[in-house]
Amino acid sequence: MIANPLRASRALRTIHPLPHARVVTRFAQPSAFFTRHSHPTFHHGIRHNVPKVFRVVMSTKPPLQPNKIDKEFEREVAQKKLEQRPEEVSSSSSVRAVFEASQTSPPDEPDVMEGLKGDINTVKETFALASVPREPFVLGLAGTLPYLVTSLSTVILSWNLNTDWPTKSSFVNAFLFNHEEAAQWLHFLEPIQVGYGAVIISFLGAIHWGLEFAEKQTLEDRARLRYGIGVLAPAVAWPTIFMPIQWALTTQFAAFCVLYYVDSQATVKGWAPPWYASYRFVLTAVVGAAIAISLIGRAKIGEGRTRLSSSELADRIRAKVTPDSNRDWAKEEEKERERIHEEKKQEEKRKKEEEEKAKEEQEKKKKQEKKEGAADTKEEGEEQKGD
């Protein structure tokens, strides 16, 4: 098209009026290239196009219109004779077969395991913490060790309390505690686990204070969130040391989950390092699993003994058992029965002797009373004779 370069060219605005000025003004309408300078200047690329513009403007033959049909060319084409091309055109070249091979290569079938592999790789990358710096990575994993130790110890001690002690195996007895010692160790672990959890929750809240102190520019929304987390975290954590162990662990588990949500949102908003969300996810998963194991282990104490009340279980825990496990309990039971039988005989014999003694004393009293009564009657008779 000729109209487009004429309309878009700035050079036409510097041409003096010519006989074909009407054509120029018709095509040289204001466009996106028009600039409001009092004296337009030629750019380097336009200077080379100026002769072509003059040639088009001064041409006596009008340019072809894109929407106009060239009838002469159509007549020439209609008078031409079609050439035979049997190698290309045949009776069956324009007929499509019912079954034919595809002209394009079939698309690759999607791998069924590709999605699963991608998910597995995502989980691996998350738990690998490749983007986390080495120092917080090592210290964070080390911080979960007290939770893991206390949780596993709780499970072992609960199993110990549910097992009859001493057992028939001397090997097992060498590793197990008696019920009193197991209960003491279990009560000893309670304040350690709850207190350590309160310290960690307070530390997670204090991290946001440090992040806010490191900012060069203060934002009200960000500062309120960070300072609020730093205050609420210890306010929720430390009262748990006065709660029962089950309620304390449950409350701390909820606090860890809420803090993880807050930290992930802070990472999304750019208020925390980009690796902090995945780092907190892994540590929260480890701590949450440890707390769940502790709760399950404590719930298993006394399970399978539905008829055993809490007081009976406490008596069982406090009961002292002799460490000798090689005694013949059948003989001991037989001896105990004989001893009880002998005690009953002795008790019956003692009662009979006491009854006989009581009867003898009563008879003596009766004889004494008779003697005293006879003496009194003699004295009364003598007194009457004297009168």
XYZ file of C-alpha atoms in Angstrom:
387
model
C 0.000 0.000 0.000
C 1.235 3.496 -0.885
C -1.132 5.389 1.374
C 0.448 4.140 4.584
C 3.986 5.512 4.020
C 2.509 8.770 2.712
C 0.284 9.128 5.751
C 2.979 8.132 8.206
C 5.758 10.245 6.665
C 6.707 13.558 8.263
C 8.587 14.663 5.153
C 5.371 15.620 3.339
C 4.834 18.451 5.813
C 7.947 20.267 4.507
C 7.005 20.132 0.784
C 5.829 23.353 -0.833
C 2.425 23.405 -2.507
C 2.457 21.524 -5.788
C -0.187 20.692 -8.325
C -0.791 17.477 -6.525
C -0.983 19.141 -3.116
C -4.522 17.914 -2.700
C -3.324 14.341 -2.869
C -0.641 15.084 -0.310
C -2.992 16.726 2.136
C -5.486 13.887 1.698
C -2.962 11.221 2.674
C -0.924 13.265 5.127
C -3.466 13.317 7.913
C -2.404 13.598 11.562
C -1.256 10.230 12.860
C 0.492 8.676 15.824
C 3.828 9.871 14.385
C 2.835 13.552 14.354
C 4.830 15.812 16.706
C 3.878 19.345 17.589
C 7.133 21.069 16.590
C 6.994 24.457 14.859
C 9.634 23.283 12.361
C 9.651 19.542 11.888
C 13.031 17.981 11.300
C 14.020 14.977 9.195
C 15.314 11.881 10.931
C 18.120 9.842 9.468
C 15.820 7.095 8.177
C 13.389 9.528 6.554
C 16.020 11.340 4.499
C 16.629 8.229 2.425
C 12.882 7.918 1.673
C 12.420 11.506 0.388
C 13.176 10.725 -3.328
C 10.678 7.871 -3.270
C 8.045 10.168 -1.825
C 8.651 12.769 -4.541
C 8.440 10.060 -7.194
C 5.088 8.864 -5.897
C 3.692 12.366 -5.572
C 4.808 13.478 -9.063
C 3.732 10.246 -10.795
C 1.082 10.617 -13.476
C -0.225 7.073 -12.986
C -2.381 6.759 -9.919
C -1.340 4.033 -7.477
C -3.204 0.752 -7.306
C -6.031 0.593 -4.883
C -5.947 -2.517 -2.674
C -9.722 -2.974 -2.771
C -10.074 -2.501 -6.551
C -10.452 -5.608 -8.772
C -7.975 -5.873 -11.643
C -10.199 -7.149 -14.449
C -7.437 -7.238 -17.056
C -5.375 -9.633 -14.948
C -8.421 -11.830 -14.424
C -8.987 -12.037 -18.205
C -5.394 -13.079 -18.750
C -5.662 -15.797 -16.136
C -8.976 -17.030 -17.583
C -7.477 -17.371 -21.085
C -4.575 -19.489 -19.893
C -4.833 -23.219 -20.469
C -4.342 -25.577 -17.571
C -1.285 -27.741 -17.855
C -1.415 -31.421 -17.147
C 0.518 -32.595 -14.110
C -0.178 -36.303 -13.695
C 2.595 -36.696 -11.137
C 0.778 -34.261 -8.872
C -2.892 -34.456 -9.881
C -4.689 -37.759 -10.486
C -8.115 -39.280 -10.081
C -7.367 -40.260 -6.510
C -5.247 -37.325 -5.424
C -8.234 -35.388 -4.114
C -9.899 -38.395 -2.462
C -9.179 -39.047 1.212
C -8.970 -42.641 2.339
C -11.026 -43.827 5.252
C -7.940 -45.045 7.077
C -4.746 -43.232 6.318
C -1.569 -42.424 8.122
C -1.414 -39.098 9.805
C 0.702 -36.489 8.072
C 1.902 -35.152 11.389
C 3.694 -37.108 14.070
C 1.421 -38.179 16.921
C 1.771 -36.153 20.102
C 3.779 -37.639 22.895
C 1.634 -39.459 25.415
C 1.806 -37.887 28.861
C 3.706 -39.900 31.414
C 1.354 -41.155 34.116
C 4.104 -41.104 36.730
C 5.283 -37.622 35.810
C 2.839 -35.888 38.159
C 3.677 -38.236 41.018
C 7.392 -37.756 40.436
C 6.903 -34.002 40.481
C 5.063 -34.176 43.801
C 7.756 -36.395 45.292
C 10.471 -34.021 44.112
C 8.575 -31.103 45.638
C 8.391 -32.882 48.992
C 12.085 -33.769 48.777
C 13.053 -30.188 48.009
C 10.891 -28.946 50.874
C 12.396 -31.268 53.469
C 15.902 -30.955 52.049
C 15.847 -27.212 52.810
C 18.425 -26.566 50.104
C 17.702 -22.830 50.099
C 18.083 -22.484 53.875
C 21.446 -21.198 55.143
C 23.562 -23.778 56.921
C 23.606 -22.168 60.396
C 19.827 -21.920 60.981
C 19.379 -25.315 59.324
C 21.697 -27.098 61.783
C 20.510 -25.182 64.845
C 16.850 -25.676 63.962
C 17.190 -29.443 63.636
C 19.182 -29.569 66.876
C 16.374 -27.683 68.594
C 13.923 -30.484 67.815
C 16.015 -33.152 69.601
C 14.614 -32.451 73.117
C 11.085 -32.923 71.766
C 11.984 -36.208 70.099
C 13.774 -37.545 73.200
C 10.933 -36.680 75.577
C 8.314 -38.103 73.205
C 10.099 -41.430 72.741
C 10.747 -41.641 76.481
C 7.052 -41.084 77.160
C 6.099 -43.940 74.839
C 8.627 -46.320 76.425
C 7.580 -45.469 79.977
C 3.884 -45.843 79.171
C 4.578 -49.288 77.733
C 6.577 -50.086 80.862
C 3.639 -49.137 83.084
C 1.274 -51.303 81.033
C 3.581 -54.325 81.312
C 3.448 -56.664 84.308
C 6.672 -56.383 86.225
C 8.646 -58.463 86.920
C 8.180 -60.455 83.762
C 9.100 -64.085 83.234
C 12.156 -63.034 81.234
C 15.169 -61.944 83.250
C 16.589 -60.263 80.118
C 13.569 -57.957 79.813
C 13.637 -57.231 83.537
C 17.182 -55.922 83.157
C 15.941 -53.106 80.868
C 12.569 -52.281 82.405
C 11.887 -50.146 85.436
C 9.519 -51.173 88.134
C 6.245 -49.276 88.089
C 7.256 -46.850 90.803
C 10.464 -45.790 89.040
C 8.696 -45.559 85.657
C 6.062 -43.264 87.153
C 8.762 -41.077 88.707
C 10.588 -40.708 85.385
C 7.320 -39.931 83.594
C 6.499 -37.161 86.075
C 10.054 -35.878 85.723
C 9.692 -35.492 81.932
C 6.460 -33.468 82.120
C 7.930 -30.081 83.180
C 10.898 -30.526 80.823
C 8.733 -30.991 77.728
C 6.209 -28.283 78.605
C 8.855 -25.779 79.719
C 10.970 -26.301 76.611
C 7.894 -25.831 74.424
C 7.122 -22.524 76.149
C 10.684 -21.321 75.504
C 10.527 -22.230 71.791
C 7.136 -20.542 71.274
C 8.434 -17.362 72.928
C 11.530 -17.484 70.710
C 9.425 -17.798 67.534
C 7.496 -14.689 68.527
C 10.678 -12.745 69.332
C 12.062 -13.404 65.835
C 9.566 -10.898 64.415
C 10.857 -8.191 66.754
C 14.357 -8.714 65.361
C 13.079 -8.570 61.778
C 11.286 -5.301 62.503
C 14.345 -3.770 64.195
C 16.402 -4.575 61.081
C 14.031 -2.660 58.765
C 15.187 0.745 57.573
C 11.648 1.987 56.940
C 8.760 1.385 59.342
C 5.312 0.381 58.071
C 2.420 0.565 60.524
C 0.682 -2.670 59.476
C 3.892 -4.649 59.473
C 5.090 -3.217 62.779
C 1.766 -3.912 64.517
C 1.754 -7.508 63.332
C 5.328 -8.183 64.361
C 5.115 -6.540 67.770
C 1.767 -8.209 68.423
C 3.188 -11.656 67.645
C 6.171 -11.008 69.898
C 3.849 -10.177 72.808
C 1.120 -12.794 72.291
C 3.465 -15.762 71.792
C 4.904 -15.814 75.355
C 1.531 -14.770 76.787
C 0.052 -17.994 75.392
C 3.081 -20.230 76.008
C 3.974 -19.686 79.662
C 0.541 -20.256 81.278
C 0.672 -23.804 79.898
C 3.179 -24.810 82.602
C 0.327 -24.567 85.140
C -2.069 -26.726 83.083
C -2.476 -30.503 83.189
C -0.027 -32.205 80.885
C -2.614 -33.153 78.228
C -4.056 -29.623 78.029
C -0.588 -28.060 78.056
C 0.673 -30.128 75.117
C -2.538 -29.544 73.139
C -2.332 -25.771 73.667
C 1.299 -25.668 72.591
C 0.502 -27.735 69.497
C -2.153 -25.173 68.490
C 0.291 -22.314 69.169
C 2.932 -23.866 66.894
C 0.380 -24.246 64.074
C -0.831 -20.633 64.389
C 2.729 -19.301 64.399
C 3.529 -21.316 61.269
C 0.534 -19.771 59.482
C 1.632 -16.275 60.514
C 5.213 -16.908 59.390
C 4.101 -18.277 56.017
C 1.921 -15.208 55.413
C 4.804 -12.949 56.404
C 7.017 -14.741 53.871
C 4.418 -14.287 51.119
C 4.235 -10.545 51.849
C 8.010 -10.238 51.805
C 8.323 -9.540 55.537
C 10.567 -12.566 56.096
C 13.328 -14.301 54.097
C 12.027 -16.343 51.127
C 13.265 -19.623 52.670
C 11.635 -19.006 56.058
C 8.232 -20.559 55.227
C 9.634 -23.946 54.135
C 12.073 -23.879 57.056
C 9.252 -23.328 59.544
C 7.095 -25.979 57.884
C 9.665 -28.729 58.422
C 10.396 -27.769 62.028
C 6.694 -27.423 62.861
C 6.009 -30.847 61.351
C 8.712 -32.455 63.520
C 7.550 -30.727 66.706
C 3.882 -31.463 65.994
C 4.632 -35.148 65.424
C 6.588 -35.290 68.689
C 3.721 -33.716 70.652
C 1.198 -36.080 69.057
C 3.369 -39.081 69.991
C 3.551 -37.864 73.591
C -0.223 -37.455 73.831
C -0.845 -40.900 72.336
C 1.707 -42.505 74.658
C 0.100 -40.982 77.739
C -3.352 -42.009 76.558
C -2.168 -45.626 76.264
C -1.367 -45.897 79.986
C -3.858 -48.339 81.495
C -5.356 -49.267 78.117
C -6.526 -52.877 77.908
C -7.465 -52.887 81.579
C -10.934 -51.417 81.400
C -11.847 -52.693 84.880
C -8.820 -51.058 86.433
C -9.824 -47.758 88.018
C -7.549 -44.766 88.358
C -6.999 -45.390 92.070
C -6.152 -49.029 91.403
C -3.733 -47.958 88.678
C -2.082 -45.531 91.105
C -1.799 -48.278 93.718
C -0.318 -50.528 91.072
C 2.265 -47.896 90.177
C 3.207 -47.280 93.819
C 3.305 -50.960 94.710
C 6.690 -52.323 95.703
C 7.594 -55.630 94.106
C 10.476 -57.838 95.177
C 13.170 -58.058 92.530
C 13.485 -61.854 92.818
C 11.772 -63.287 89.732
C 12.969 -66.916 90.065
C 10.727 -67.912 92.972
C 8.233 -70.764 92.718
C 5.004 -68.879 93.122
C 2.883 -72.058 93.360
C 4.815 -73.259 96.401
C 4.742 -69.800 97.885
C 0.987 -69.722 97.478
C 0.619 -73.159 99.089
C 2.758 -72.089 102.010
C 0.709 -68.960 102.376
C -2.478 -70.997 102.503
C -1.011 -73.302 105.166
C 0.104 -70.317 107.179
C -3.344 -68.788 107.012
C -4.882 -72.134 108.001
C -2.560 -72.420 111.009
C -3.359 -68.879 112.031
C -7.051 -69.687 111.939
C -6.477 -72.775 114.115
C -4.458 -70.794 116.583
C -7.146 -68.141 116.646
C -9.869 -70.703 117.304
C -7.782 -72.362 120.026
C -7.154 -69.030 121.680
C -10.843 -68.216 121.605
C -11.689 -71.574 123.230
C -9.135 -71.008 125.955
C -10.524 -67.564 126.603
C -14.044 -68.965 126.790
C -12.927 -71.684 129.251
C -11.168 -69.135 131.394
C -14.260 -66.977 131.395
C -16.400 -69.940 132.488
C -14.000 -70.839 135.316
C -14.009 -67.278 136.557
C -17.791 -67.217 136.525
C -17.936 -70.465 138.495
C -15.438 -69.112 141.021
C -17.526 -65.979 141.407
C -20.660 -68.026 141.962
C -18.943 -70.182 144.620
C -17.604 -67.104 146.325
C -21.029 -65.540 146.331
C -22.527 -68.696 147.840
C -19.902 -68.737 150.604
C -20.483 -65.102 151.372
C -24.248 -65.680 151.434
C -23.898 -68.631 153.839
C -21.676 -66.599 156.160
C -24.156 -63.772 156.200
C -27.012 -66.109 157.125
C -24.960 -67.566 160.023
C -24.261 -64.153 161.418
C -27.891 -63.169 161.201
C -28.902 -66.390 163.013
C -26.420 -65.800 165.820
C -27.626 -62.245 166.251
C -31.213 -63.412 166.533
C -30.227 -66.011 169.185
C -28.398 -63.364 171.236
C -31.430 -61.121 171.255
